Amino acid sequence: MDHIPYGRQSIIEEDIQSVIEVLQSDWLTQGPRISQFEKEIARYCHATEAIAVTNATAALHLACLALNVGSKDIVWTTPNTFLASANCARFCGADVDFVDICPNTYNMSADALKEKLKIAKKNNTLPKVVIPVHFAGQSCDMRAIKELSTEYNFKIIEDASHAIGGRYIDMPVGSCQYSDITVFSFHPVKIMTTGEGGAALTNDAALANKIRLLRSHGMTRDESCMLNPSDGAWYYEQITLGYNYRITDLQCALGLNQLNRIDEFVKKRHELVAVYQKELAQLPLILPYQHPETYSAFHLYVIQVDNKKTTKTRKALFDYLRNANIGVNVHYIPVHLQPYYQRLGFKEGDFSVAESYYQQAITLPLYYNLSAEQQDHVIASVKKGLA
Ligand SMILES: *Cc1c(COP(=O)(O)O)cnc(C)c1O
């Protein structure tokens, strides 16, 4: 059997045609596809504004900047995430701290957050921004986090890089009902793709304008935003320090097509997950728990080797599956254990739930084009690897 990756894109003929059309048009970048894509994402998510950018890392950086994160501030996120959820605060010079995860959902624990906030209040180390991450595509307990944000006065950026197409209490993830800004990633291993790409969503027009300005050098051609009278039709002003985080029309043409298929993508992921849940149920594994208030986008399907029920180690099963040509992966090495973060003072034992989860976790292949035959091979290999 050919190599089976843990995730990959699904590209159809219409996707290809839509990109070719842009190549034959007047604009390769900063043309009509970008604002169309933004409008469609916002509409799909029931948010008022979406700003598309080069990638989710850039979107997280701009989200922090828009919320005025700076060198005197503290930002909290989860250790069970990709590096970018923490790095975005470091880009702004802020200190980063982490909140341990819930042992069932592997998301930031609202209880741990509450306890940590109580202590931080006493120590005068409250966070300016908290970045919950919807791990594997399942929403965090946003209602509880939002309540705490009112009590302790912090802003919320949802890192929904795994979660476009998911839902939380009858609203699409991205609605920003319980947050200031939500960020998506359109990297090819995620739910839908633009090649590289990301977006920030918000219901706050002032935040959206700030993110748009910072996306392109901090410059404006809008006279109402200028500090001086315009010299003429050529005139633009740089009114703050920004970046070039622009996405292209080529990418957004692809994104528009992919967005049309998002519900189909997520539905297929649920079907594949149902097969895994059924076929793996009798094995010494801990299978992913789904909270009844969420509908996951299922970016990832993570199993844990249950070391109370088997002497097989995670590493042994992982190596067995890799040898069977299955591109299993591990999500995530806790961010605070990275050498860079250890140099900032974090150490083993700081976030024990995330650490013990990490010791047992394996991500199995899950993507739209995973065939029944391929999935059977994965399931049979897991069974053999645990035998
Ligand atoms: C993929 C990912 C990112 C970064 O996304 P890019 O688009 O590659 O920059 C950030 N956070 C999480 C949780 C991710 O999985």
mmCIF file of C-alpha atoms and ligand atoms in Angstrom:
data_model
loop_
_atom_site.group_PDB
_atom_site.id
_atom_site.type_symbol
_atom_site.label_atom_id
_atom_site.label_comp_id
_atom_site.label_asym_id
_atom_site.label_seq_id
_atom_site.Cartn_x
_atom_site.Cartn_y
_atom_site.Cartn_z
ATOM 1 C CA MET A 1 0.000 0.000 0.000
ATOM 2 C CA ASP A 2 1.241 3.534 -0.844
ATOM 3 C CA HIS A 3 2.161 5.942 1.910
ATOM 4 C CA ILE A 4 -0.881 7.252 3.807
ATOM 5 C CA PRO A 5 -0.258 10.722 5.300
ATOM 6 C CA TYR A 6 -2.041 11.952 8.451
ATOM 7 C CA GLY A 7 -3.702 14.744 6.511
ATOM 8 C CA ARG A 8 -3.842 16.179 3.017
ATOM 9 C CA GLN A 9 -5.796 18.482 0.728
ATOM 10 C CA SER A 10 -8.600 17.577 -1.688
ATOM 11 C CA ILE A 11 -8.268 19.438 -4.995
ATOM 12 C CA ILE A 12 -10.803 18.961 -7.796
ATOM 13 C CA GLU A 13 -10.976 20.206 -11.387
ATOM 14 C CA GLU A 14 -13.072 23.277 -10.431
ATOM 15 C CA ASP A 15 -10.378 24.348 -7.963
ATOM 16 C CA ILE A 16 -7.779 24.179 -10.715
ATOM 17 C CA GLN A 17 -9.987 26.045 -13.203
ATOM 18 C CA SER A 18 -10.685 28.843 -10.740
ATOM 19 C CA VAL A 19 -6.966 29.438 -10.227
ATOM 20 C CA ILE A 20 -6.320 29.369 -13.980
ATOM 21 C CA GLU A 21 -9.027 32.016 -14.444
ATOM 22 C CA VAL A 22 -7.184 34.312 -12.053
ATOM 23 C CA LEU A 23 -3.919 33.701 -13.904
ATOM 24 C CA GLN A 24 -5.639 34.883 -17.079
ATOM 25 C CA SER A 25 -7.159 37.933 -15.388
ATOM 26 C CA ASP A 26 -5.755 41.402 -14.628
ATOM 27 C CA TRP A 27 -5.019 40.784 -10.958
ATOM 28 C CA LEU A 28 -2.855 38.111 -9.417
ATOM 29 C CA THR A 29 -3.050 39.822 -6.051
ATOM 30 C CA GLN A 30 -5.152 42.552 -4.409
ATOM 31 C CA GLY A 31 -7.947 41.951 -6.902
ATOM 32 C CA PRO A 32 -11.624 41.052 -6.476
ATOM 33 C CA ARG A 33 -11.177 37.462 -5.254
ATOM 34 C CA ILE A 34 -9.759 38.519 -1.887
ATOM 35 C CA SER A 35 -12.739 40.603 -0.796
ATOM 36 C CA GLN A 36 -15.128 38.006 -2.239
ATOM 37 C CA PHE A 37 -13.407 35.290 -0.213
ATOM 38 C CA GLU A 38 -13.515 37.453 2.907
ATOM 39 C CA LYS A 39 -17.207 38.161 2.455
ATOM 40 C CA GLU A 40 -17.986 34.459 2.001
ATOM 41 C CA ILE A 41 -16.004 33.337 5.068
ATOM 42 C CA ALA A 42 -17.674 35.986 7.212
ATOM 43 C CA ARG A 43 -21.093 34.964 5.908
ATOM 44 C CA TYR A 44 -20.433 31.263 6.479
ATOM 45 C CA CYS A 45 -19.305 31.918 10.057
ATOM 46 C CA HIS A 46 -21.980 34.510 10.910
ATOM 47 C CA ALA A 47 -19.317 37.139 11.686
ATOM 48 C CA THR A 48 -19.440 40.668 10.304
ATOM 49 C CA GLU A 49 -15.796 40.956 9.202
ATOM 50 C CA ALA A 50 -13.100 38.644 7.848
ATOM 51 C CA ILE A 51 -9.574 39.624 6.840
ATOM 52 C CA ALA A 52 -7.608 37.090 4.775
ATOM 53 C CA VAL A 53 -3.825 37.002 5.190
ATOM 54 C CA THR A 54 -0.714 34.974 4.283
ATOM 55 C CA ASN A 55 -1.202 32.325 6.978
ATOM 56 C CA ALA A 56 -2.729 31.755 10.421
ATOM 57 C CA THR A 57 0.529 32.700 12.143
ATOM 58 C CA ALA A 58 0.286 36.159 10.556
ATOM 59 C CA ALA A 59 -3.400 36.362 11.514
ATOM 60 C CA LEU A 60 -2.518 35.550 15.147
ATOM 61 C CA HIS A 61 0.247 38.169 15.115
ATOM 62 C CA LEU A 62 -2.097 40.838 13.713
ATOM 63 C CA ALA A 63 -4.837 39.827 16.162
ATOM 64 C CA CYS A 64 -2.434 40.382 19.079
ATOM 65 C CA LEU A 65 -1.315 43.737 17.650
ATOM 66 C CA ALA A 66 -4.903 44.847 17.078
ATOM 67 C CA LEU A 67 -5.616 44.109 20.753
ATOM 68 C CA ASN A 68 -2.575 46.243 21.694
ATOM 69 C CA VAL A 69 -0.454 43.387 23.035
ATOM 70 C CA GLY A 70 2.970 44.814 23.863
ATOM 71 C CA SER A 71 6.086 44.232 25.910
ATOM 72 C CA LYS A 72 4.430 44.872 29.285
ATOM 73 C CA ASP A 73 1.657 42.373 28.676
ATOM 74 C CA ILE A 74 1.029 38.706 29.387
ATOM 75 C CA VAL A 75 -0.747 36.334 27.009
ATOM 76 C CA TRP A 76 -1.993 32.884 27.991
ATOM 77 C CA THR A 77 -2.594 29.929 25.706
ATOM 78 C CA THR A 78 -2.619 26.125 25.921
ATOM 79 C CA PRO A 79 0.533 23.985 25.875
ATOM 80 C CA ASN A 80 -1.253 21.486 23.586
ATOM 81 C CA THR A 81 -0.961 23.490 20.383
ATOM 82 C CA PHE A 82 1.268 24.390 17.498
ATOM 83 C CA LEU A 83 4.092 26.833 18.293
ATOM 84 C CA ALA A 84 2.375 29.773 16.576
ATOM 85 C CA SER A 85 -0.369 30.130 19.244
ATOM 86 C CA ALA A 86 2.335 31.160 21.733
ATOM 87 C CA ASN A 87 4.870 32.738 19.371
ATOM 88 C CA CYS A 88 2.377 35.384 18.203
ATOM 89 C CA ALA A 89 2.544 36.995 21.650
ATOM 90 C CA ARG A 90 6.346 36.820 21.680
ATOM 91 C CA PHE A 91 6.376 38.662 18.291
ATOM 92 C CA CYS A 92 4.771 41.572 20.183
ATOM 93 C CA GLY A 93 7.299 41.370 23.011
ATOM 94 C CA ALA A 94 4.750 40.006 25.491
ATOM 95 C CA ASP A 95 5.335 37.297 28.084
ATOM 96 C CA VAL A 96 3.616 33.971 27.477
ATOM 97 C CA ASP A 97 2.136 31.607 30.038
ATOM 98 C CA PHE A 98 0.088 28.451 29.644
ATOM 99 C CA VAL A 99 -3.095 26.947 31.064
ATOM 100 C CA ASP A 100 -3.197 23.161 31.395
ATOM 101 C CA ILE A 101 -5.654 21.089 29.370
ATOM 102 C CA CYS A 102 -8.791 19.171 30.191
ATOM 103 C CA PRO A 103 -8.002 15.419 30.226
ATOM 104 C CA ASN A 104 -11.124 14.602 28.165
ATOM 105 C CA THR A 105 -11.169 17.164 25.369
ATOM 106 C CA TYR A 106 -7.427 18.032 25.372
ATOM 107 C CA ASN A 107 -8.543 21.693 25.119
ATOM 108 C CA MET A 108 -7.599 24.460 27.543
ATOM 109 C CA SER A 109 -9.375 23.607 30.802
ATOM 110 C CA ALA A 110 -11.814 26.318 31.900
ATOM 111 C CA ASP A 111 -11.391 25.110 35.498
ATOM 112 C CA ALA A 112 -7.601 25.390 35.325
ATOM 113 C CA LEU A 113 -8.033 28.821 33.750
ATOM 114 C CA LYS A 114 -10.278 29.928 36.611
ATOM 115 C CA GLU A 115 -7.799 28.740 39.263
ATOM 116 C CA LYS A 116 -4.848 30.356 37.508
ATOM 117 C CA LEU A 117 -6.730 33.667 37.178
ATOM 118 C CA LYS A 118 -7.434 33.736 40.925
ATOM 119 C CA ILE A 119 -3.725 33.392 41.650
ATOM 120 C CA ALA A 120 -2.736 35.852 38.921
ATOM 121 C CA LYS A 121 -5.055 38.460 40.353
ATOM 122 C CA LYS A 122 -3.299 38.244 43.727
ATOM 123 C CA ASN A 123 0.131 38.399 42.059
ATOM 124 C CA ASN A 124 -0.840 41.176 39.679
ATOM 125 C CA THR A 125 0.020 38.989 36.671
ATOM 126 C CA LEU A 126 -3.360 38.834 34.929
ATOM 127 C CA PRO A 127 -3.261 38.199 31.170
ATOM 128 C CA LYS A 128 -4.259 40.857 28.644
ATOM 129 C CA VAL A 129 -5.270 38.215 26.114
ATOM 130 C CA VAL A 130 -6.140 34.510 26.369
ATOM 131 C CA ILE A 131 -5.814 32.338 23.241
ATOM 132 C CA PRO A 132 -7.870 29.133 23.514
ATOM 133 C CA VAL A 133 -7.173 26.630 20.722
ATOM 134 C CA HIS A 134 -9.955 24.413 19.381
ATOM 135 C CA PHE A 135 -7.833 21.295 19.422
ATOM 136 C CA ALA A 136 -8.463 18.741 16.657
ATOM 137 C CA GLY A 137 -11.448 20.840 15.555
ATOM 138 C CA GLN A 138 -13.541 20.644 18.741
ATOM 139 C CA SER A 139 -14.486 23.994 20.267
ATOM 140 C CA CYS A 140 -13.262 24.935 23.731
ATOM 141 C CA ASP A 141 -15.761 25.714 26.484
ATOM 142 C CA MET A 142 -16.141 29.253 25.159
ATOM 143 C CA ARG A 143 -19.086 30.201 27.368
ATOM 144 C CA ALA A 144 -17.022 29.594 30.515
ATOM 145 C CA ILE A 145 -13.957 31.337 29.071
ATOM 146 C CA LYS A 146 -16.053 34.330 28.013
ATOM 147 C CA GLU A 147 -17.549 34.606 31.507
ATOM 148 C CA LEU A 148 -14.072 34.633 33.029
ATOM 149 C CA SER A 149 -12.967 37.303 30.534
ATOM 150 C CA THR A 150 -15.687 39.606 31.839
ATOM 151 C CA GLU A 151 -14.725 38.948 35.449
ATOM 152 C CA TYR A 152 -10.955 39.313 34.915
ATOM 153 C CA ASN A 153 -10.997 41.752 32.023
ATOM 154 C CA PHE A 154 -9.009 39.982 29.327
ATOM 155 C CA LYS A 155 -9.557 39.746 25.558
ATOM 156 C CA ILE A 156 -10.041 36.451 23.701
ATOM 157 C CA ILE A 157 -8.491 35.283 20.426
ATOM 158 C CA GLU A 158 -9.808 31.880 19.346
ATOM 159 C CA ASP A 159 -7.113 29.936 17.504
ATOM 160 C CA ALA A 160 -9.519 27.991 15.296
ATOM 161 C CA SER A 161 -6.814 26.775 12.904
ATOM 162 C CA HIS A 162 -8.286 23.261 13.267
ATOM 163 C CA ALA A 163 -11.913 24.205 13.389
ATOM 164 C CA ILE A 164 -13.435 25.890 10.329
ATOM 165 C CA GLY A 165 -16.649 24.006 9.588
ATOM 166 C CA GLY A 166 -17.118 23.099 13.240
ATOM 167 C CA ARG A 167 -19.911 24.359 15.480
ATOM 168 C CA TYR A 168 -20.384 25.356 19.103
ATOM 169 C CA ILE A 169 -23.899 25.492 20.598
ATOM 170 C CA ASP A 170 -25.623 25.907 17.228
ATOM 171 C CA MET A 171 -23.286 28.619 15.933
ATOM 172 C CA PRO A 172 -20.418 28.122 13.497
ATOM 173 C CA VAL A 173 -16.927 28.379 14.974
ATOM 174 C CA GLY A 174 -15.771 31.808 13.804
ATOM 175 C CA SER A 175 -18.957 33.637 14.789
ATOM 176 C CA CYS A 176 -16.927 35.413 17.514
ATOM 177 C CA GLN A 177 -19.962 35.236 19.773
ATOM 178 C CA TYR A 178 -17.648 34.453 22.693
ATOM 179 C CA SER A 179 -14.439 36.145 21.552
ATOM 180 C CA ASP A 180 -12.911 39.305 20.105
ATOM 181 C CA ILE A 181 -11.179 37.660 17.154
ATOM 182 C CA THR A 182 -11.131 34.165 15.639
ATOM 183 C CA VAL A 183 -8.262 32.899 13.473
ATOM 184 C CA PHE A 184 -8.351 30.164 10.787
ATOM 185 C CA SER A 185 -5.540 28.396 8.908
ATOM 186 C CA PHE A 186 -5.816 27.270 5.297
ATOM 187 C CA HIS A 187 -2.627 25.198 5.236
ATOM 188 C CA PRO A 188 -3.089 22.052 3.077
ATOM 189 C CA VAL A 189 -3.293 19.666 6.059
ATOM 190 C CA LYS A 190 -6.150 21.660 7.594
ATOM 191 C CA ILE A 191 -9.873 21.336 6.772
ATOM 192 C CA MET A 192 -9.791 23.496 3.611
ATOM 193 C CA THR A 193 -6.857 25.107 1.852
ATOM 194 C CA THR A 194 -5.555 28.089 -0.075
ATOM 195 C CA GLY A 195 -2.041 26.600 -0.293
ATOM 196 C CA GLU A 196 -0.770 28.865 2.456
ATOM 197 C CA GLY A 197 -3.313 31.184 4.006
ATOM 198 C CA GLY A 198 -5.234 32.305 7.027
ATOM 199 C CA ALA A 199 -7.955 34.664 8.159
ATOM 200 C CA ALA A 200 -8.986 36.729 11.157
ATOM 201 C CA LEU A 201 -12.696 37.176 11.883
ATOM 202 C CA THR A 202 -14.328 39.701 14.176
ATOM 203 C CA ASN A 203 -17.593 41.517 14.828
ATOM 204 C CA ASP A 204 -15.710 44.691 15.804
ATOM 205 C CA ALA A 205 -15.258 47.090 12.870
ATOM 206 C CA ALA A 206 -12.453 49.010 14.592
ATOM 207 C CA LEU A 207 -10.450 45.814 15.151
ATOM 208 C CA ALA A 208 -11.051 44.771 11.547
ATOM 209 C CA ASN A 209 -9.791 48.125 10.241
ATOM 210 C CA LYS A 210 -6.684 47.855 12.388
ATOM 211 C CA ILE A 211 -5.946 44.349 11.124
ATOM 212 C CA ARG A 212 -6.455 45.492 7.498
ATOM 213 C CA LEU A 213 -4.062 48.389 8.017
ATOM 214 C CA LEU A 214 -1.400 46.193 9.641
ATOM 215 C CA ARG A 215 -1.742 43.581 6.886
ATOM 216 C CA SER A 216 -0.285 46.014 4.361
ATOM 217 C CA HIS A 217 2.528 48.170 5.798
ATOM 218 C CA GLY A 218 0.267 50.325 7.964
ATOM 219 C CA MET A 219 -0.585 52.357 4.889
ATOM 220 C CA THR A 220 -3.935 53.733 3.808
ATOM 221 C CA ARG A 221 -5.431 55.265 0.686
ATOM 222 C CA ASP A 222 -8.623 56.126 2.555
ATOM 223 C CA GLU A 223 -8.711 59.909 3.041
ATOM 224 C CA SER A 224 -10.889 59.633 6.133
ATOM 225 C CA CYS A 225 -8.029 57.745 7.854
ATOM 226 C CA MET A 226 -5.257 60.148 6.809
ATOM 227 C CA LEU A 227 -3.624 62.601 9.173
ATOM 228 C CA ASN A 228 -2.865 65.142 6.426
ATOM 229 C CA PRO A 229 -4.845 66.419 3.452
ATOM 230 C CA SER A 230 -4.316 64.318 0.327
ATOM 231 C CA ASP A 231 -1.782 65.659 -2.217
ATOM 232 C CA GLY A 232 -3.660 63.988 -5.065
ATOM 233 C CA ALA A 233 -4.900 60.716 -6.452
ATOM 234 C CA TRP A 234 -1.464 59.063 -5.982
ATOM 235 C CA TYR A 235 -1.316 59.919 -2.301
ATOM 236 C CA TYR A 236 -1.116 57.320 0.473
ATOM 237 C CA GLU A 237 -0.105 57.586 4.082
ATOM 238 C CA GLN A 238 1.650 55.245 6.464
ATOM 239 C CA ILE A 239 -0.082 55.869 9.760
ATOM 240 C CA THR A 240 1.376 52.960 11.766
ATOM 241 C CA LEU A 241 4.048 50.265 11.417
ATOM 242 C CA GLY A 242 2.628 47.311 9.495
ATOM 243 C CA TYR A 243 3.719 44.238 7.562
ATOM 244 C CA ASN A 244 3.215 42.617 4.199
ATOM 245 C CA TYR A 245 0.896 39.802 5.221
ATOM 246 C CA ARG A 246 -1.255 40.001 2.070
ATOM 247 C CA ILE A 247 -2.813 36.916 0.507
ATOM 248 C CA THR A 248 -3.128 36.622 -3.298
ATOM 249 C CA ASP A 249 -6.121 36.398 -5.627
ATOM 250 C CA LEU A 250 -4.794 33.047 -6.817
ATOM 251 C CA GLN A 251 -5.091 31.695 -3.284
ATOM 252 C CA CYS A 252 -8.493 33.249 -2.628
ATOM 253 C CA ALA A 253 -9.939 31.810 -5.863
ATOM 254 C CA LEU A 254 -8.948 28.392 -4.556
ATOM 255 C CA GLY A 255 -10.313 29.312 -1.121
ATOM 256 C CA LEU A 256 -13.708 30.330 -2.540
ATOM 257 C CA ASN A 257 -14.101 26.919 -4.156
ATOM 258 C CA GLN A 258 -12.913 25.068 -1.100
ATOM 259 C CA LEU A 259 -15.320 27.010 1.101
ATOM 260 C CA ASN A 260 -18.191 25.749 -1.070
ATOM 261 C CA ARG A 261 -17.190 22.218 -0.091
ATOM 262 C CA ILE A 262 -16.516 22.823 3.586
ATOM 263 C CA ASP A 263 -19.648 21.079 4.902
ATOM 264 C CA GLU A 264 -18.953 18.104 2.628
ATOM 265 C CA PHE A 265 -15.339 18.001 3.904
ATOM 266 C CA VAL A 266 -16.413 17.954 7.538
ATOM 267 C CA LYS A 267 -19.237 15.470 6.956
ATOM 268 C CA LYS A 268 -16.802 13.014 5.365
ATOM 269 C CA ARG A 269 -14.402 13.441 8.286
ATOM 270 C CA HIS A 270 -17.257 12.550 10.678
ATOM 271 C CA GLU A 271 -18.024 9.428 8.652
ATOM 272 C CA LEU A 272 -14.395 8.314 8.787
ATOM 273 C CA VAL A 273 -14.255 9.057 12.526
ATOM 274 C CA ALA A 274 -17.369 6.933 13.099
ATOM 275 C CA VAL A 275 -15.584 3.987 11.485
ATOM 276 C CA TYR A 276 -12.491 4.486 13.655
ATOM 277 C CA GLN A 277 -14.607 4.815 16.819
ATOM 278 C CA LYS A 278 -16.409 1.563 16.069
ATOM 279 C CA GLU A 279 -13.431 -0.488 14.895
ATOM 280 C CA LEU A 280 -10.989 0.639 17.592
ATOM 281 C CA ALA A 281 -13.430 0.513 20.527
ATOM 282 C CA GLN A 282 -12.278 -2.855 21.923
ATOM 283 C CA LEU A 283 -8.557 -2.024 21.906
ATOM 284 C CA PRO A 284 -6.487 -0.714 24.847
ATOM 285 C CA LEU A 285 -6.845 2.837 23.562
ATOM 286 C CA ILE A 286 -8.431 6.053 24.733
ATOM 287 C CA LEU A 287 -10.545 7.370 21.855
ATOM 288 C CA PRO A 288 -11.461 11.044 21.391
ATOM 289 C CA TYR A 289 -14.302 12.322 23.569
ATOM 290 C CA GLN A 290 -16.842 14.682 22.010
ATOM 291 C CA HIS A 291 -18.612 17.235 24.176
ATOM 292 C CA PRO A 292 -22.365 17.311 23.353
ATOM 293 C CA GLU A 293 -22.328 21.100 22.793
ATOM 294 C CA THR A 294 -19.761 20.819 19.996
ATOM 295 C CA TYR A 295 -19.700 19.596 16.417
ATOM 296 C CA SER A 296 -16.020 19.087 15.658
ATOM 297 C CA ALA A 297 -14.451 19.906 12.298
ATOM 298 C CA PHE A 298 -12.203 16.871 12.995
ATOM 299 C CA HIS A 299 -8.942 18.230 11.687
ATOM 300 C CA LEU A 300 -7.238 15.464 13.684
ATOM 301 C CA TYR A 301 -8.135 12.010 14.952
ATOM 302 C CA VAL A 302 -6.014 11.392 18.051
ATOM 303 C CA ILE A 303 -5.869 8.122 19.973
ATOM 304 C CA GLN A 304 -4.010 7.516 23.228
ATOM 305 C CA VAL A 305 -2.332 4.233 24.054
ATOM 306 C CA ASP A 306 -3.922 3.371 27.398
ATOM 307 C CA ASN A 307 -0.971 2.346 29.558
ATOM 308 C CA LYS A 308 -3.374 1.056 32.212
ATOM 309 C CA LYS A 309 -4.549 -1.610 29.776
ATOM 310 C CA THR A 310 -1.475 -2.542 27.735
ATOM 311 C CA THR A 311 2.276 -2.835 28.155
ATOM 312 C CA LYS A 312 2.733 -1.722 24.516
ATOM 313 C CA THR A 313 4.220 1.750 24.470
ATOM 314 C CA ARG A 314 3.115 4.686 22.357
ATOM 315 C CA LYS A 315 6.534 4.681 20.718
ATOM 316 C CA ALA A 316 6.274 0.984 19.818
ATOM 317 C CA LEU A 317 2.856 1.466 18.178
ATOM 318 C CA PHE A 318 3.987 4.667 16.460
ATOM 319 C CA ASP A 319 7.079 2.988 14.986
ATOM 320 C CA TYR A 320 5.034 -0.040 13.944
ATOM 321 C CA LEU A 321 2.577 2.187 12.044
ATOM 322 C CA ARG A 322 5.334 4.230 10.408
ATOM 323 C CA ASN A 323 6.918 0.959 9.253
ATOM 324 C CA ALA A 324 3.548 -0.014 7.765
ATOM 325 C CA ASN A 325 3.855 3.151 5.629
ATOM 326 C CA ILE A 326 1.277 5.059 7.643
ATOM 327 C CA GLY A 327 2.185 8.704 8.247
ATOM 328 C CA VAL A 328 1.072 8.854 11.855
ATOM 329 C CA ASN A 329 2.073 11.958 13.785
ATOM 330 C CA VAL A 330 1.951 13.372 17.313
ATOM 331 C CA HIS A 331 -0.005 16.516 18.191
ATOM 332 C CA TYR A 332 1.483 18.134 20.178
ATOM 333 C CA ILE A 333 4.799 18.223 21.957
ATOM 334 C CA PRO A 334 3.793 20.607 24.775
ATOM 335 C CA VAL A 335 4.952 24.063 23.694
ATOM 336 C CA HIS A 336 6.425 24.929 27.116
ATOM 337 C CA LEU A 337 8.897 22.027 26.740
ATOM 338 C CA GLN A 338 10.443 23.456 23.569
ATOM 339 C CA PRO A 339 14.029 24.608 24.205
ATOM 340 C CA TYR A 340 13.070 28.198 23.366
ATOM 341 C CA TYR A 341 10.335 28.231 26.023
ATOM 342 C CA GLN A 342 12.458 26.316 28.531
ATOM 343 C CA ARG A 343 15.016 29.126 28.188
ATOM 344 C CA LEU A 344 12.215 31.481 29.257
ATOM 345 C CA GLY A 345 11.816 29.474 32.470
ATOM 346 C CA PHE A 346 9.324 26.685 31.761
ATOM 347 C CA LYS A 347 10.156 23.123 32.730
ATOM 348 C CA GLU A 348 8.884 19.556 32.790
ATOM 349 C CA GLY A 349 6.079 19.166 35.310
ATOM 350 C CA ASP A 350 4.643 22.659 34.776
ATOM 351 C CA PHE A 351 1.537 21.418 32.911
ATOM 352 C CA SER A 352 1.213 17.777 33.838
ATOM 353 C CA VAL A 353 -2.062 16.939 32.063
ATOM 354 C CA ALA A 354 -0.704 18.133 28.702
ATOM 355 C CA GLU A 355 2.550 16.304 29.376
ATOM 356 C CA SER A 356 0.984 12.939 30.187
ATOM 357 C CA TYR A 357 -1.452 13.271 27.281
ATOM 358 C CA TYR A 358 1.551 13.879 25.013
ATOM 359 C CA GLN A 359 3.271 10.715 26.240
ATOM 360 C CA GLN A 360 0.376 8.568 24.981
ATOM 361 C CA ALA A 361 -0.975 10.360 21.896
ATOM 362 C CA ILE A 362 -0.859 9.286 18.253
ATOM 363 C CA THR A 363 -2.621 11.043 15.366
ATOM 364 C CA LEU A 364 -4.085 8.627 12.813
ATOM 365 C CA PRO A 365 -4.697 9.566 9.150
ATOM 366 C CA LEU A 366 -7.892 11.535 8.580
ATOM 367 C CA TYR A 367 -8.705 13.468 5.426
ATOM 368 C CA TYR A 368 -11.403 13.806 2.791
ATOM 369 C CA ASN A 369 -9.839 11.432 0.238
ATOM 370 C CA LEU A 370 -8.876 8.684 2.701
ATOM 371 C CA SER A 371 -10.379 5.607 1.038
ATOM 372 C CA ALA A 372 -12.171 2.774 2.853
ATOM 373 C CA GLU A 373 -9.345 0.470 1.792
ATOM 374 C CA GLN A 374 -6.704 2.806 3.219
ATOM 375 C CA GLN A 375 -8.641 3.230 6.442
ATOM 376 C CA ASP A 376 -9.005 -0.566 6.744
ATOM 377 C CA HIS A 377 -5.232 -0.838 6.406
ATOM 378 C CA VAL A 378 -4.750 1.736 9.187
ATOM 379 C CA ILE A 379 -7.223 -0.058 11.475
ATOM 380 C CA ALA A 380 -5.730 -3.500 10.796
ATOM 381 C CA SER A 381 -2.235 -2.100 11.433
ATOM 382 C CA VAL A 382 -3.279 -0.542 14.763
ATOM 383 C CA LYS A 383 -4.742 -3.915 15.818
ATOM 384 C CA LYS A 384 -1.553 -5.772 14.798
ATOM 385 C CA GLY A 385 0.664 -3.143 16.386
ATOM 386 C CA LEU A 386 -1.131 -3.593 19.729
ATOM 387 C CA ALA A 387 -1.283 -7.406 19.555
HETATM 388 C C1 LIG B 1 -1.516 25.178 11.687
HETATM 389 C C2 LIG B 1 -1.669 25.943 12.949
HETATM 390 C C3 LIG B 1 -1.259 27.276 13.079
HETATM 391 C C4 LIG B 1 -0.456 27.978 12.028
HETATM 392 O O1 LIG B 1 -1.061 27.981 10.799
HETATM 393 P P1 LIG B 1 -0.295 28.527 9.515
HETATM 394 O O2 LIG B 1 -1.401 28.857 8.578
HETATM 395 O O3 LIG B 1 0.578 27.403 9.047
HETATM 396 O O4 LIG B 1 0.510 29.714 9.921
HETATM 397 C C5 LIG B 1 -1.545 27.938 14.253
HETATM 398 N N1 LIG B 1 -2.190 27.331 15.263
HETATM 399 C C6 LIG B 1 -2.580 26.055 15.186
HETATM 400 C C7 LIG B 1 -3.299 25.439 16.338
HETATM 401 C C8 LIG B 1 -2.312 25.309 14.031
HETATM 402 O O5 LIG B 1 -2.669 24.019 13.977
#
